[in-house]
Tab-separated table of C-alpha atoms in Angstrom:
chain	number	residue	atom	x	y	z
A	22	MET	CA	172.723	176.715	59.441
A	23	SER	CA	170.067	174.548	57.431
A	24	ARG	CA	168.251	175.374	55.363
A	25	PHE	CA	164.249	173.602	54.859
A	26	LYS	CA	162.848	173.272	51.752
A	27	PHE	CA	159.372	171.803	51.254
A	28	LYS	CA	156.651	171.787	47.953
A	29	ALA	CA	153.402	170.522	48.967
A	30	TRP	CA	150.859	167.737	47.042
A	31	ASP	CA	147.403	169.957	47.408
A	32	LYS	CA	144.844	166.712	47.539
A	33	LYS	CA	141.694	168.778	47.353
A	34	ASN	CA	143.048	170.454	43.605
A	35	ASN	CA	145.410	167.517	42.492
A	36	LEU	CA	148.129	170.436	41.915
A	37	LEU	CA	151.598	170.583	43.267
A	38	ILE	CA	152.297	173.654	45.373
A	39	ARG	CA	155.521	175.991	46.646
A	40	PRO	CA	154.068	177.048	50.368
A	41	GLY	CA	154.191	180.233	51.209
A	42	GLN	CA	153.125	179.599	54.728
A	43	ILE	CA	153.531	176.544	57.138
A	44	ASN	CA	151.544	176.394	60.261
A	45	LEU	CA	153.481	174.578	63.061
A	46	VAL	CA	150.853	172.722	65.592
A	47	LYS	CA	152.103	170.784	68.470
A	48	GLY	CA	155.435	169.669	66.824
A	49	GLU	CA	153.839	169.538	63.064
A	50	LEU	CA	154.194	171.383	60.027
A	51	LYS	CA	150.782	171.338	58.008
A	52	ILE	CA	148.938	172.988	55.529
A	53	PRO	CA	145.522	172.411	55.437
A	54	ASP	CA	144.362	169.581	52.570
A	55	CYS	CA	147.867	168.675	51.573
A	56	VAL	CA	150.589	167.007	52.005
A	57	LEU	CA	154.058	168.274	52.643
A	58	LEU	CA	157.476	167.571	50.820
A	59	GLN	CA	160.923	168.144	52.129
A	60	TYR	CA	163.714	168.683	49.631
A	61	THR	CA	166.011	165.418	49.811
A	62	GLY	CA	169.238	167.442	49.199
A	63	PHE	CA	170.187	166.262	45.958
A	64	THR	CA	169.505	166.885	42.792
A	65	ASP	CA	169.235	165.123	39.044
A	66	MET	CA	171.625	165.275	36.610
A	67	MET	CA	169.734	168.609	34.941
A	68	GLY	CA	169.978	170.069	38.215
A	69	THR	CA	165.791	169.682	39.275
A	70	GLU	CA	166.085	169.283	42.981
A	71	ILE	CA	164.543	166.251	44.261
A	72	TYR	CA	161.986	166.389	46.879
A	73	GLU	CA	160.290	162.937	49.128
A	74	GLU	CA	157.855	160.799	46.848
A	75	ASP	CA	159.337	162.077	43.890
A	76	ILE	CA	159.614	159.527	40.707
A	77	LEU	CA	162.798	158.601	39.891
A	78	LEU	CA	163.604	156.817	36.680
A	79	ILE	CA	167.043	154.807	37.197
A	80	GLY	CA	167.769	152.702	33.915
A	81	GLU	CA	164.632	151.062	33.089
A	82	ILE	CA	163.394	151.233	36.607
A	83	LYS	CA	161.301	153.506	38.590
A	84	HIS	CA	162.356	154.197	42.284
A	85	ARG	CA	160.430	156.341	44.618
A	86	ALA	CA	162.911	159.453	46.659
A	87	PHE	CA	162.032	158.812	50.669
Protein backbone atom coordinates (compact mmCIF):
# COMPACT_ATOMS: atom_id res chain seq x y z
CA MET A 1 0.00 0.00 0.00
CA SER A 2 1.38 3.41 -1.00
CA ARG A 3 1.42 6.29 1.42
CA PHE A 4 1.32 9.81 0.07
CA LYS A 5 2.90 12.68 2.01
CA PHE A 6 2.54 16.36 1.28
CA LYS A 7 3.67 19.70 2.55
CA ALA A 8 2.30 22.98 1.25
CA TRP A 9 3.62 26.45 0.52
CA ASP A 10 1.17 29.05 1.82
CA LYS A 11 1.44 31.81 -0.79
CA LYS A 12 -0.56 34.26 1.28
CA ASN A 13 1.64 34.08 4.42
CA ASN A 14 4.90 32.86 2.79
CA LEU A 15 5.07 29.86 5.11
CA LEU A 16 5.74 26.17 4.64
CA ILE A 17 2.98 24.15 6.33
CA ARG A 18 2.01 20.52 6.92
CA PRO A 19 -1.61 20.29 5.75
CA GLY A 20 -4.05 18.61 8.09
CA GLN A 21 -6.71 18.30 5.39
CA ILE A 22 -6.62 18.39 1.59
CA ASN A 23 -9.74 18.88 -0.52
CA LEU A 24 -10.40 16.78 -3.63
CA VAL A 25 -12.21 18.84 -6.27
CA LYS A 26 -12.96 17.21 -9.64
CA GLY A 27 -9.99 14.85 -9.27
CA GLU A 28 -7.60 17.62 -8.18
CA LEU A 29 -6.08 18.01 -4.72
CA LYS A 30 -6.45 21.57 -3.46
CA ILE A 31 -5.74 23.75 -0.46
CA PRO A 32 -6.83 27.39 -0.89
CA ASP A 33 -3.91 29.82 -1.49
CA CYS A 34 -1.33 26.99 -1.26
CA VAL A 35 0.92 25.02 -3.57
CA LEU A 36 1.02 21.31 -2.71
CA LEU A 37 4.44 19.63 -2.70
CA GLN A 38 4.53 15.83 -2.78
CA TYR A 39 7.16 13.69 -1.03
CA THR A 40 9.55 12.19 -3.60
CA GLY A 41 10.31 9.05 -1.59
CA PHE A 42 13.93 10.13 -1.10
CA THR A 43 15.80 11.50 1.90
CA ASP A 44 19.04 13.46 2.11
CA MET A 45 22.11 12.15 3.94
CA MET A 46 20.78 13.60 7.21
CA GLY A 47 17.49 11.69 6.84
CA THR A 48 15.39 14.74 5.92
CA GLU A 49 12.57 13.96 3.49
CA ILE A 50 12.87 15.53 0.03
CA TYR A 51 9.74 17.05 -1.49
CA GLU A 52 9.00 18.41 -4.97
CA GLU A 53 10.54 21.86 -5.56
CA ASP A 54 13.10 21.44 -2.74
CA ILE A 55 16.50 22.93 -3.54
CA LEU A 56 19.34 20.42 -3.24
CA LEU A 57 23.00 21.34 -3.06
CA ILE A 58 25.10 18.69 -4.81
CA GLY A 59 28.75 19.69 -4.67
CA GLU A 60 28.61 23.40 -5.44
CA ILE A 61 25.63 23.13 -7.80
CA LYS A 62 22.01 23.76 -6.77
CA HIS A 63 19.35 21.43 -8.17
CA ARG A 64 15.57 21.50 -7.85
CA ALA A 65 13.78 18.26 -6.96
CA PHE A 66 10.96 17.15 -9.26
